[in-house]
Short mmCIF file of C-alpha atoms in Angstrom, two decimals:
data_model
loop_
_atom_site.label_atom_id
_atom_site.label_comp_id
_atom_site.label_asym_id
_atom_site.label_seq_id
_atom_site.Cartn_x
_atom_site.Cartn_y
_atom_site.Cartn_z
CA MET B 1 -2.81 -18.25 -101.03
CA GLU B 2 -4.05 -17.65 -104.54
CA GLU B 3 -7.41 -18.90 -105.61
CA THR B 4 -10.40 -18.04 -107.68
CA THR B 5 -13.89 -18.77 -106.55
CA SER B 6 -16.16 -20.46 -108.99
CA ASN B 7 -19.62 -21.93 -108.63
CA SER B 8 -20.59 -24.84 -110.87
CA ILE B 9 -24.22 -23.88 -110.42
CA ILE B 10 -23.61 -20.93 -112.76
CA GLN B 11 -23.43 -23.24 -115.74
CA ASN B 12 -27.05 -24.24 -115.20
CA SER B 13 -28.44 -20.77 -114.70
CA ASN B 14 -30.24 -18.47 -117.11
CA GLN B 15 -29.38 -15.33 -115.15
CA MET B 16 -27.01 -12.78 -116.63
CA LEU B 17 -23.36 -12.83 -115.65
CA LEU B 18 -21.86 -9.85 -113.85
CA THR B 19 -19.87 -7.75 -116.34
CA ARG B 20 -19.36 -4.06 -116.93
CA ASN B 21 -21.99 -4.15 -119.69
CA THR B 22 -24.61 -5.91 -117.57
CA LEU B 23 -23.86 -3.76 -114.53
CA GLN B 24 -26.23 -1.03 -115.68
CA THR B 25 -29.13 -3.50 -115.89
CA ILE B 26 -28.76 -4.60 -112.27
CA THR B 27 -31.61 -2.93 -110.43
CA ALA B 28 -31.57 -4.58 -107.02
CA ASP B 29 -31.44 -1.94 -104.29
CA LEU B 30 -29.58 -4.35 -102.04
CA VAL B 31 -26.32 -4.17 -103.99
CA ASN B 32 -24.01 -1.16 -104.17
CA LYS B 33 -22.57 -0.56 -107.63
CA PRO B 34 -19.29 1.24 -108.40
CA THR B 35 -19.33 4.82 -109.59
CA ALA B 36 -18.58 5.59 -113.21
CA ALA B 37 -15.63 7.77 -112.19
CA SER B 38 -13.90 4.91 -110.37
CA TYR B 39 -13.29 3.08 -113.66
CA LEU B 40 -11.12 5.96 -114.86
CA TYR B 41 -8.63 5.93 -112.00
CA PRO B 42 -5.02 5.02 -112.85
CA GLU B 43 -3.26 1.90 -111.60
CA LYS B 44 -1.58 2.73 -108.31
CA ILE B 45 -1.20 -0.74 -106.78
CA LEU B 46 0.60 -3.89 -107.85
CA GLN B 47 -0.88 -6.89 -106.07
CA PHE B 48 0.60 -10.37 -105.76
CA GLY B 49 -2.30 -12.78 -105.44
CA THR B 50 -5.95 -13.20 -106.41
CA GLY B 51 -7.01 -14.89 -103.17
CA VAL B 52 -10.06 -14.19 -101.08
CA LEU B 53 -8.24 -12.46 -98.21
CA LEU B 54 -6.84 -9.84 -100.56
CA ARG B 55 -10.18 -9.33 -102.27
CA GLY B 56 -12.04 -9.30 -98.97
CA LEU B 57 -9.78 -6.90 -97.06
CA PRO B 58 -7.17 -4.69 -98.83
CA ASP B 59 -9.10 -4.55 -102.10
CA TYR B 60 -12.27 -3.83 -100.12
CA PHE B 61 -10.62 -0.81 -98.48
CA VAL B 62 -9.30 0.47 -101.81
CA HIS B 63 -12.72 0.11 -103.42
CA LYS B 64 -14.41 1.83 -100.49
CA ALA B 65 -12.01 4.77 -100.75
CA ASN B 66 -12.50 5.00 -104.51
CA GLN B 67 -16.25 5.23 -104.07
CA GLN B 68 -15.68 8.16 -101.74
CA ASN B 69 -13.31 9.77 -104.26
CA LEU B 70 -10.48 9.55 -101.72
CA PHE B 71 -7.78 7.24 -103.11
CA GLN B 72 -8.46 7.35 -106.84
CA GLY B 73 -6.39 4.35 -107.81
CA ARG B 74 -6.86 0.81 -109.11
CA ILE B 75 -5.03 -2.48 -108.77
CA VAL B 76 -3.13 -4.59 -111.30
CA VAL B 77 -2.97 -8.14 -110.01
CA ILE B 78 -0.18 -10.66 -110.58
CA LYS B 79 -1.22 -14.27 -110.44
CA SER B 80 1.98 -16.09 -109.52
CA THR B 81 0.96 -19.73 -109.39
CA SER B 82 -0.26 -22.05 -112.10
CA ALA B 83 -3.22 -23.21 -109.98
CA GLY B 84 -6.60 -21.90 -111.08
CA ALA B 85 -7.43 -19.83 -114.12
CA THR B 86 -8.01 -16.13 -114.70
CA ASP B 87 -10.95 -16.78 -117.03
CA ALA B 88 -13.53 -15.62 -114.50
CA PHE B 89 -11.77 -12.27 -114.08
CA THR B 90 -11.62 -11.82 -117.85
CA GLN B 91 -15.26 -12.81 -118.34
CA GLN B 92 -16.45 -10.46 -115.61
CA ASP B 93 -14.22 -7.49 -116.45
CA ASN B 94 -12.52 -8.06 -113.07
CA LEU B 95 -15.73 -7.24 -111.18
CA TYR B 96 -16.75 -9.29 -108.16
CA THR B 97 -19.35 -9.11 -105.42
CA LEU B 98 -18.41 -9.03 -101.75
CA ALA B 99 -21.23 -10.30 -99.55
CA ILE B 100 -20.78 -9.11 -95.98
CA LYS B 101 -22.73 -11.27 -93.56
CA GLY B 102 -22.65 -11.51 -89.79
CA LEU B 103 -23.37 -9.73 -86.54
CA GLU B 104 -22.65 -6.22 -85.36
CA GLU B 105 -23.52 -5.46 -81.76
CA GLY B 106 -25.62 -8.61 -81.74
CA LYS B 107 -27.71 -7.61 -84.77
CA GLU B 108 -27.56 -9.57 -88.02
CA ILE B 109 -26.53 -7.64 -91.10
CA SER B 110 -26.15 -8.44 -94.80
CA SER B 111 -24.77 -6.14 -97.46
CA TYR B 112 -23.52 -6.58 -101.02
CA GLU B 113 -20.86 -4.54 -102.81
CA ILE B 114 -19.73 -4.88 -106.43
CA ASN B 115 -16.00 -4.18 -106.30
CA ASN B 116 -14.22 -2.72 -109.34
CA SER B 117 -10.87 -1.95 -107.70
CA ILE B 118 -9.03 -4.50 -109.91
CA SER B 119 -8.17 -3.21 -113.38
CA ARG B 120 -6.22 -6.23 -114.75
CA VAL B 121 -5.14 -9.74 -113.77
CA LEU B 122 -1.85 -10.90 -115.32
CA THR B 123 -0.33 -14.37 -115.07
CA ALA B 124 3.38 -14.34 -114.23
CA ASN B 125 4.29 -17.45 -116.20
CA GLN B 126 2.63 -16.20 -119.38
CA GLN B 127 2.69 -12.40 -119.17
CA TRP B 128 5.94 -11.55 -117.41
CA LYS B 129 6.96 -8.95 -120.02
CA GLU B 130 3.65 -7.18 -119.57
CA ILE B 131 4.10 -7.31 -115.78
CA LEU B 132 7.56 -5.75 -116.15
CA LYS B 133 5.97 -3.08 -118.32
CA SER B 134 3.41 -2.34 -115.61
CA VAL B 135 6.08 -1.05 -113.21
CA GLU B 136 7.07 1.58 -115.79
CA ASN B 137 3.82 3.30 -114.87
CA PRO B 138 4.69 6.57 -113.05
CA THR B 139 1.43 6.45 -111.05
CA LEU B 140 2.34 3.13 -109.41
CA GLU B 141 3.05 3.60 -105.70
CA ILE B 142 2.09 0.52 -103.68
CA VAL B 143 2.58 -3.25 -103.57
CA PHE B 144 0.15 -5.62 -101.81
CA SER B 145 0.87 -9.31 -101.32
CA ASN B 146 -0.60 -12.42 -99.82
CA THR B 147 1.47 -15.42 -100.85
CA THR B 148 0.89 -17.36 -97.56
CA GLU B 149 3.58 -17.76 -94.92
CA VAL B 150 5.68 -19.91 -97.28
CA GLY B 151 5.82 -17.12 -99.84
CA ILE B 152 8.22 -14.91 -97.90
CA VAL B 153 11.30 -17.12 -98.12
CA MET B 154 14.83 -16.76 -99.44
CA SER B 155 15.60 -18.29 -102.82
CA ASN B 156 18.34 -18.43 -105.42
CA ASP B 157 16.28 -16.56 -108.00
CA LEU B 158 17.94 -14.40 -110.60
CA ILE B 159 16.18 -11.24 -111.73
CA ASP B 160 16.68 -12.23 -115.37
CA ASP B 161 14.65 -15.42 -114.89
CA ASN B 162 11.45 -15.38 -116.92
CA PRO B 163 9.91 -15.09 -114.39
CA PRO B 164 11.76 -15.64 -111.10
CA ALA B 165 10.13 -18.51 -109.22
CA SER B 166 9.59 -16.96 -105.78
CA PHE B 167 7.53 -13.96 -104.74
CA PRO B 168 10.61 -12.08 -103.41
CA GLY B 169 12.44 -12.92 -106.64
CA LYS B 170 9.63 -11.45 -108.72
CA LEU B 171 9.39 -8.38 -106.49
CA LEU B 172 13.13 -7.71 -106.70
CA ALA B 173 13.07 -8.06 -110.50
CA LEU B 174 10.22 -5.56 -110.71
CA LEU B 175 11.89 -3.10 -108.35
CA TYR B 176 15.12 -3.31 -110.33
CA HIS B 177 13.28 -2.81 -113.62
CA ARG B 178 11.58 0.27 -112.16
CA PHE B 179 14.91 1.59 -110.87
CA VAL B 180 16.48 1.28 -114.33
CA HIS B 181 13.45 2.68 -116.16
CA PHE B 182 13.29 5.81 -113.99
CA ASN B 183 17.09 6.22 -113.78
CA GLY B 184 17.12 5.81 -109.99
CA ASP B 185 14.56 8.57 -109.35
CA LYS B 186 14.07 8.65 -105.56
CA ASP B 187 10.42 9.63 -106.03
CA LYS B 188 9.64 6.44 -107.93
CA GLY B 189 10.13 3.95 -105.13
CA LEU B 190 7.23 1.84 -103.86
CA THR B 191 5.50 1.21 -100.54
CA ILE B 192 5.38 -2.54 -99.96
CA VAL B 193 2.53 -3.71 -97.72
CA PRO B 194 2.48 -7.50 -97.26
CA THR B 195 -0.50 -9.21 -95.62
CA GLU B 196 1.05 -12.63 -95.05
CA LEU B 197 0.14 -13.98 -91.62
CA ILE B 198 3.65 -14.03 -90.18
CA SER B 199 5.14 -11.80 -87.52
CA ASP B 200 7.18 -8.83 -88.84
CA ASN B 201 6.14 -9.67 -92.40
CA GLY B 202 7.45 -6.41 -93.85
CA SER B 203 10.81 -6.57 -92.09
CA LYS B 204 11.35 -10.19 -93.12
CA LEU B 205 10.45 -9.46 -96.73
CA LYS B 206 12.80 -6.46 -96.76
CA LYS B 207 15.74 -8.53 -95.51
CA ILE B 208 15.13 -11.19 -98.16
CA ILE B 209 14.93 -8.57 -100.91
CA PHE B 210 18.26 -7.06 -99.82
CA ASP B 211 19.87 -10.51 -99.55
CA LEU B 212 18.60 -11.36 -103.02
CA ALA B 213 20.00 -8.09 -104.36
CA LEU B 214 23.43 -9.16 -103.08
CA HIS B 215 22.93 -12.64 -104.52
CA ASN B 216 22.21 -11.01 -107.90
CA LYS B 217 25.26 -8.75 -107.53
CA LEU B 218 23.16 -5.65 -108.16
CA SER B 219 24.84 -2.26 -108.02
CA THR B 220 25.36 -0.27 -104.85
CA ASP B 221 23.37 2.54 -106.49
CA PHE B 222 20.38 0.21 -106.72
CA GLN B 223 20.85 -0.99 -103.15
CA GLU B 224 20.94 2.62 -101.96
CA TRP B 225 17.76 3.38 -103.95
CA LEU B 226 16.15 0.25 -102.54
CA ALA B 227 16.87 1.45 -99.00
CA SER B 228 15.96 5.11 -99.38
CA ALA B 229 13.17 5.21 -101.96
CA ASN B 230 11.13 2.19 -100.85
CA ASP B 231 9.20 1.41 -97.68
CA PHE B 232 8.47 -2.05 -96.26
CA CYS B 233 5.64 -2.03 -93.70
CA ASN B 234 4.86 -4.62 -91.04
CA THR B 235 1.14 -5.31 -90.95
CA LEU B 236 -1.58 -7.19 -89.11
CA VAL B 237 -4.70 -8.28 -90.97
CA ASP B 238 -7.81 -9.62 -89.30
CA ARG B 239 -10.95 -10.58 -91.16
CA ILE B 240 -12.54 -13.96 -91.77
CA VAL B 241 -13.09 -14.33 -95.52
CA PRO B 242 -14.35 -17.91 -96.06
CA GLY B 243 -14.60 -17.46 -99.81
CA ALA B 244 -17.42 -18.82 -101.91
CA LEU B 245 -20.92 -18.92 -100.50
CA SER B 246 -22.47 -22.32 -99.91
CA PRO B 247 -24.43 -23.60 -102.94
CA ALA B 248 -27.75 -22.92 -101.23
CA ASP B 249 -26.74 -19.45 -100.08
CA TYR B 250 -25.30 -18.68 -103.50
CA THR B 251 -28.53 -19.68 -105.22
CA ASN B 252 -30.58 -17.52 -102.84
CA THR B 253 -28.20 -14.58 -103.18
CA THR B 254 -28.09 -14.56 -106.97
CA ALA B 255 -31.87 -14.80 -107.08
CA LEU B 256 -32.03 -11.85 -104.71
CA LEU B 257 -29.51 -9.73 -106.64
CA GLY B 258 -30.55 -10.80 -110.13
CA TYR B 259 -27.19 -11.84 -111.59
CA GLU B 260 -24.54 -14.56 -111.51
CA ASP B 261 -21.03 -13.97 -110.22
CA GLN B 262 -18.28 -16.59 -110.50
CA LEU B 263 -16.07 -14.52 -108.20
CA MET B 264 -18.58 -13.74 -105.45
CA ILE B 265 -17.12 -14.16 -101.96
CA MET B 266 -18.31 -13.67 -98.42
CA ALA B 267 -16.65 -11.86 -95.53
CA GLU B 268 -17.59 -11.16 -91.94
CA PRO B 269 -18.40 -7.54 -90.99
CA PHE B 270 -15.36 -7.24 -88.70
CA ARG B 271 -12.24 -5.91 -90.39
CA LEU B 272 -8.88 -4.66 -89.21
CA TRP B 273 -5.70 -3.74 -91.03
CA ALA B 274 -2.98 -2.31 -88.82
CA ILE B 275 -0.01 -0.96 -90.78
CA GLU B 276 3.18 0.03 -89.01
CA THR B 277 4.66 3.32 -90.21
CA THR B 278 5.83 6.73 -89.07
CA SER B 279 6.57 7.89 -92.61
CA GLU B 280 4.60 10.80 -94.03
CA ARG B 281 5.39 9.46 -97.49
CA VAL B 282 3.72 6.16 -96.64
CA LYS B 283 0.71 7.83 -95.04
CA GLN B 284 0.22 9.99 -98.12
CA ARG B 285 0.41 7.00 -100.46
CA LEU B 286 -1.94 4.89 -98.32
CA SER B 287 -4.63 7.55 -98.46
CA PHE B 288 -7.32 4.85 -98.76
CA ALA B 289 -7.00 4.52 -94.96
CA ALA B 290 -9.12 7.64 -94.59
CA ALA B 291 -12.17 5.78 -95.91
CA ASP B 292 -12.41 3.32 -93.02
CA SER B 293 -11.45 3.74 -89.37
CA ASN B 294 -10.44 0.07 -89.29
CA VAL B 295 -7.33 0.79 -91.37
CA LEU B 296 -4.81 1.91 -88.78
CA LEU B 297 -1.58 3.64 -89.73
CA VAL B 298 0.31 3.47 -86.44
CA PRO B 299 3.92 3.72 -85.20
CA ALA B 300 3.76 0.16 -83.78
CA ILE B 301 1.37 -2.74 -84.28
CA GLU B 302 2.41 -4.80 -81.23
CA LYS B 303 -0.64 -3.67 -79.28
CA TYR B 304 -3.02 -4.94 -81.94
CA LYS B 305 -1.12 -8.22 -82.31
CA GLU B 306 -1.33 -8.80 -78.56
CA ILE B 307 -5.05 -8.03 -78.39
CA LYS B 308 -5.84 -10.34 -81.30
CA LEU B 309 -3.55 -13.15 -80.12
CA ARG B 310 -4.90 -13.23 -76.58
CA LEU B 311 -8.57 -12.23 -76.89
CA LEU B 312 -9.44 -13.86 -80.21
CA ASN B 313 -6.97 -16.72 -80.71
CA GLY B 314 -6.42 -17.33 -77.00
CA THR B 315 -10.13 -17.51 -76.28
CA HIS B 316 -10.57 -19.95 -79.15
CA THR B 317 -7.87 -22.18 -77.69
CA LEU B 318 -9.07 -22.09 -74.08
CA SER B 319 -12.68 -22.80 -75.05
CA CYS B 320 -12.00 -25.37 -77.80
CA ALA B 321 -11.75 -28.55 -75.69
CA ILE B 322 -14.78 -27.62 -73.60
CA ALA B 323 -16.81 -27.19 -76.78
CA LEU B 324 -15.63 -30.50 -78.24
CA LEU B 325 -16.23 -32.39 -75.00
CA ALA B 326 -19.72 -30.91 -74.90
CA GLY B 327 -20.40 -32.26 -78.38
CA PHE B 328 -20.46 -28.97 -80.27
CA LYS B 329 -19.21 -29.13 -83.86
CA THR B 330 -18.94 -25.43 -84.74
CA VAL B 331 -18.22 -22.22 -82.89
CA LYS B 332 -21.59 -20.68 -83.73
CA GLU B 333 -23.37 -23.77 -82.39
CA ALA B 334 -21.49 -23.54 -79.09
CA MET B 335 -22.28 -19.83 -78.75
CA GLN B 336 -26.00 -20.64 -78.80
CA ASN B 337 -25.55 -22.45 -75.49
CA SER B 338 -26.01 -19.93 -72.68
CA ALA B 339 -23.49 -21.53 -70.30
CA PHE B 340 -20.77 -21.70 -72.96
CA ASN B 341 -21.57 -18.18 -74.17
CA GLN B 342 -21.22 -16.87 -70.63
CA PHE B 343 -17.94 -18.72 -70.15
CA VAL B 344 -16.45 -17.10 -73.24
CA ARG B 345 -17.58 -13.64 -72.15
CA LEU B 346 -16.20 -13.99 -68.64
CA LEU B 347 -12.98 -15.59 -69.81
CA MET B 348 -12.21 -12.46 -71.82
CA ASN B 349 -13.61 -9.93 -69.38
CA ASP B 350 -12.44 -11.39 -66.07
CA GLU B 351 -9.16 -13.12 -66.87
CA ILE B 352 -7.64 -12.55 -70.30
CA GLY B 353 -8.51 -8.86 -70.41
CA PRO B 354 -7.13 -8.01 -66.95
CA SER B 355 -3.98 -10.01 -67.77
CA ILE B 356 -3.11 -7.93 -70.85
CA LEU B 357 -4.21 -4.58 -69.41
CA SER B 358 -1.19 -2.28 -69.61
CA HIS B 359 -0.04 1.27 -70.30
CA THR B 360 -0.55 0.60 -74.03
CA ILE B 361 -3.69 -1.61 -73.88
CA SER B 362 -6.60 0.12 -72.17
CA ALA B 363 -9.78 -1.28 -70.67
CA THR B 364 -11.67 0.36 -73.54
CA ASP B 365 -9.46 -1.47 -76.07
CA ILE B 366 -10.21 -4.76 -74.31
CA ASN B 367 -13.94 -4.21 -73.96
CA ASN B 368 -14.39 -3.07 -77.56
CA PHE B 369 -12.47 -6.01 -79.01
CA SER B 370 -14.11 -8.52 -76.67
CA SER B 371 -17.60 -7.45 -77.72
CA LYS B 372 -16.60 -7.89 -81.37
CA VAL B 373 -15.21 -11.36 -80.63
CA ILE B 374 -18.64 -12.36 -79.30
CA ASP B 375 -20.25 -11.19 -82.56
CA ARG B 376 -17.62 -13.03 -84.60
CA PHE B 377 -17.94 -16.29 -82.67
CA ALA B 378 -21.73 -16.19 -82.95
CA ASN B 379 -21.83 -15.30 -86.67
CA PRO B 380 -24.55 -17.57 -88.11
CA HIS B 381 -22.96 -17.48 -91.57
CA LEU B 382 -19.62 -18.97 -90.48
CA ALA B 383 -19.14 -22.68 -89.82
CA HIS B 384 -15.80 -22.63 -88.01
CA LYS B 385 -15.22 -26.20 -86.83
CA TRP B 386 -13.75 -26.87 -83.40
CA GLU B 387 -11.81 -29.84 -84.76
CA ALA B 388 -9.91 -27.45 -87.03
CA ILE B 389 -9.17 -25.16 -84.08
CA ALA B 390 -7.87 -28.21 -82.15
CA LEU B 391 -5.11 -28.91 -84.71
CA ASN B 392 -1.68 -28.49 -83.10
CA TYR B 393 -3.51 -27.84 -79.85
CA SER B 394 -0.51 -28.00 -77.49
CA SER B 395 1.62 -25.58 -79.48
CA LYS B 396 -1.32 -23.16 -79.73
CA MET B 397 -1.84 -23.38 -75.97
CA ALA B 398 1.86 -22.72 -75.38
CA MET B 399 2.00 -19.72 -77.70
CA ARG B 400 -1.39 -18.10 -77.14
CA ASN B 401 -2.25 -18.80 -73.53
CA ILE B 402 0.66 -19.80 -71.31
CA PRO B 403 2.24 -16.30 -71.47
CA LEU B 404 -1.02 -15.01 -69.98
CA LEU B 405 -0.29 -16.87 -66.74
CA GLU B 406 2.82 -14.79 -66.10
CA LYS B 407 0.82 -11.62 -66.74
CA TRP B 408 -2.04 -12.83 -64.52
CA TYR B 409 0.16 -13.79 -61.60
CA SER B 410 2.06 -10.51 -61.80
CA LYS B 411 -1.16 -8.89 -60.59
CA THR B 412 -2.67 -11.46 -58.20
CA THR B 413 -1.92 -14.71 -56.38
CA GLU B 414 -5.43 -16.08 -56.98
CA ALA B 415 -5.57 -18.94 -59.50
CA PRO B 416 -7.48 -18.06 -62.71
CA ALA B 417 -10.51 -20.36 -62.43
CA LEU B 418 -11.76 -19.99 -66.00
CA PHE B 419 -8.28 -20.46 -67.45
CA ALA B 420 -7.88 -23.55 -65.23
CA LEU B 421 -11.14 -24.95 -66.59
CA GLY B 422 -10.02 -24.42 -70.17
CA PHE B 423 -6.67 -26.04 -69.48
CA ALA B 424 -8.29 -28.98 -67.66
CA ALA B 425 -10.56 -29.52 -70.66
CA TYR B 426 -7.50 -29.51 -72.93
CA LEU B 427 -5.93 -32.22 -70.76
CA TYR B 428 -9.05 -34.35 -70.84
CA PHE B 429 -9.48 -33.90 -74.58
CA LEU B 430 -5.96 -35.25 -75.13
CA LYS B 431 -6.78 -38.38 -73.08
CA SER B 432 -6.60 -40.54 -76.18
CA ASP B 433 -6.38 -44.11 -77.44
CA LYS B 434 -3.35 -45.24 -79.41
CA THR B 435 -3.62 -47.49 -82.47
CA ASN B 436 -0.73 -48.09 -84.89
CA GLY B 437 0.98 -44.93 -83.71
CA GLN B 438 -2.12 -42.75 -84.19
CA TYR B 439 -3.70 -41.03 -81.19
CA THR B 440 -7.48 -40.78 -81.34
CA ARG B 441 -9.97 -39.11 -79.01
CA THR B 442 -13.51 -40.42 -79.23
CA ILE B 443 -16.36 -38.18 -78.06
CA ASN B 444 -19.96 -39.42 -78.15
CA GLY B 445 -18.88 -42.19 -80.53
CA HIS B 446 -17.17 -39.76 -82.89
CA PRO B 447 -13.41 -40.39 -83.34
CA ILE B 448 -11.08 -37.40 -83.69
CA GLU B 449 -7.56 -38.11 -84.89
CA LEU B 450 -5.22 -35.89 -82.90
CA GLN B 451 -2.70 -33.90 -84.88
CA ASP B 452 -0.59 -32.67 -82.00
CA ASP B 453 3.18 -32.93 -81.48
CA SER B 454 2.59 -33.50 -77.76
CA ALA B 455 -0.10 -36.18 -78.12
CA ALA B 456 2.38 -38.95 -77.23
CA PHE B 457 3.62 -37.12 -74.12
CA VAL B 458 0.11 -36.42 -72.83
CA PHE B 459 -0.92 -40.00 -73.64
CA ASP B 460 1.95 -41.26 -71.47
CA ALA B 461 1.02 -38.80 -68.73
CA TRP B 462 -2.48 -40.29 -68.61
CA GLN B 463 -1.10 -43.78 -67.90
CA ALA B 464 -0.83 -42.69 -64.26
CA PRO B 465 -3.95 -40.50 -63.88
CA GLU B 466 -3.14 -39.44 -60.34
CA HIS B 467 0.02 -37.74 -61.64
CA THR B 468 -1.28 -36.45 -64.98
CA VAL B 469 -1.81 -32.83 -63.98
CA VAL B 470 1.56 -32.37 -62.30
CA LYS B 471 3.46 -34.23 -65.03
CA VAL B 472 1.97 -32.11 -67.81
CA LEU B 473 2.12 -28.78 -65.96
CA SER B 474 5.73 -29.26 -64.91
CA ASN B 475 6.99 -29.93 -68.46
CA ALA B 476 9.14 -26.85 -69.00
CA ASP B 477 10.19 -28.12 -72.45
CA LEU B 478 6.56 -27.92 -73.56
CA TRP B 479 5.49 -24.69 -71.86
CA GLY B 480 8.77 -22.84 -71.51
CA LYS B 481 8.39 -22.93 -67.73
CA ASP B 482 7.19 -25.13 -64.87
CA LEU B 483 3.51 -24.21 -64.47
CA THR B 484 3.27 -25.88 -61.05
CA LYS B 485 5.23 -22.92 -59.65
CA TYR B 486 2.21 -20.66 -60.00
CA PRO B 487 0.29 -20.47 -56.69
CA ASN B 488 -2.69 -22.85 -56.53
CA PHE B 489 -2.75 -23.36 -60.29
CA LYS B 490 -2.17 -27.11 -60.31
CA GLU B 491 -4.83 -27.50 -57.59
CA ALA B 492 -7.30 -25.45 -59.66
CA VAL B 493 -6.61 -27.48 -62.81
CA ALA B 494 -6.93 -30.77 -60.91
CA GLN B 495 -10.23 -29.70 -59.37
CA LYS B 496 -11.65 -28.59 -62.74
CA LEU B 497 -10.44 -31.78 -64.40
CA GLU B 498 -12.22 -33.92 -61.81
CA LEU B 499 -15.36 -31.82 -62.29
CA ILE B 500 -15.32 -32.30 -66.08
CA MET B 501 -14.66 -36.03 -65.82
CA HIS B 502 -17.40 -36.54 -63.24
CA ASP B 503 -20.13 -34.12 -64.39
CA GLY B 504 -19.32 -33.43 -68.04
CA ALA B 505 -18.21 -30.23 -69.77
CA ILE B 506 -21.55 -28.40 -69.87
CA ASN B 507 -22.34 -29.16 -66.22
CA ALA B 508 -18.85 -27.97 -65.32
CA LEU B 509 -19.64 -24.67 -67.02
CA LYS B 510 -22.94 -24.39 -65.18
CA THR B 511 -21.27 -24.82 -61.78
CA LEU B 512 -18.97 -21.84 -62.29
CA GLU B 513 -19.59 -18.88 -60.05
CA TYR B 514 -20.38 -16.22 -62.60
CA GLU B 515 -21.12 -13.37 -60.23
CA LYS B 516 -18.07 -12.19 -58.35
#
């Protein structure tokens, strides 16, 4: 997703704008300014996208390494879409402030970093020749991308298009131009590190690039160079980067720092970038990893995907309906309730964690990540709405949580009580009203339009309440298996559902036996 962050309030301010010239006049001790040497580093990275995730995670790591004199390289950015302008980057000499706000080990932190990792921002539709010229740079070694999950798709692009329409089309054209310019030099290939939030992002991008090379009838010499001189890495990124500060927070922050910044963005303290590689060539090129222990160059990223999917995403899903039924609007609001907070902690520690414990995922891995999830959920600077988490609720439950049941029951025959409560709350949340084909759940007078492919099925299941639990649990088409086959699970869900319906969500949480 490409976007620039702009604040209309800037137009009414008398404060100076962040630029390289005004940088020296910024005296606030709260903000870290880039070193003079870091402006002199050559361009080593070609980046597709100007969006906040890229600026808040990969570009953050590059900047951090540059300030430690480790990586010594800057980024030339390609803006691929016509949406948004590059004026702010031009006006600010590509400088932007990253405000890091949140909790670490329960303590609130705030820090501000002026990032100068970006050297240029070029627009593909207007500056394609200059972009082609940029890959003639012998110091170029790496490609970053974040074009959303719809960016890594096959197309019919031709490399002679000006420019090719798709991201893979553009990347292939640039790789081919580099191949021709350096006469197939095997040392001039690139390491491609996508950050799109799809599984096996590097492998999928690689296949598309090779298919496009065939579609363009490119030489076998190029295809051999593509395979041997270039590396495509699967990655996992994890950091919440909401983007622009709220108007009130922006006003307070600029007053505190003493300058305006049209590109200022916020990120949570937590950060993780797991990059799958066994190549020494890749490790040498990605030397910025040495600046932060949260950049992981590992032989396989499956462990980190599993931990994130189950402990972060899975906990969100299993606690979402309880929070909504209790009347909470945001995650941070719910975490301020002691009963809900305790439920989340025990859900991870007593059920999800033990389920995923394996020869590759240790108890230390689980405990460390779980404690960070608590900080992330409780972050007072994030307003993550439960209604947004509830979108496509059934498919999220099927993907994130149902596989945990198999893992749980492989270790015990006792029904997971906390999981059962979360599932019962999901069932009750989807007890909706139907009007003109739209399913709506009303809580405390507030209507929530359900956007769930299974809303109609669950609605029908509620027409005979005495059979609702069994009908939903036994739907193998929805869950991939008949969940009534798990010992005592349907009884546990039915009991928790009755408890929620009779006593309410918060009281149901309070009746849980927390000490085992």
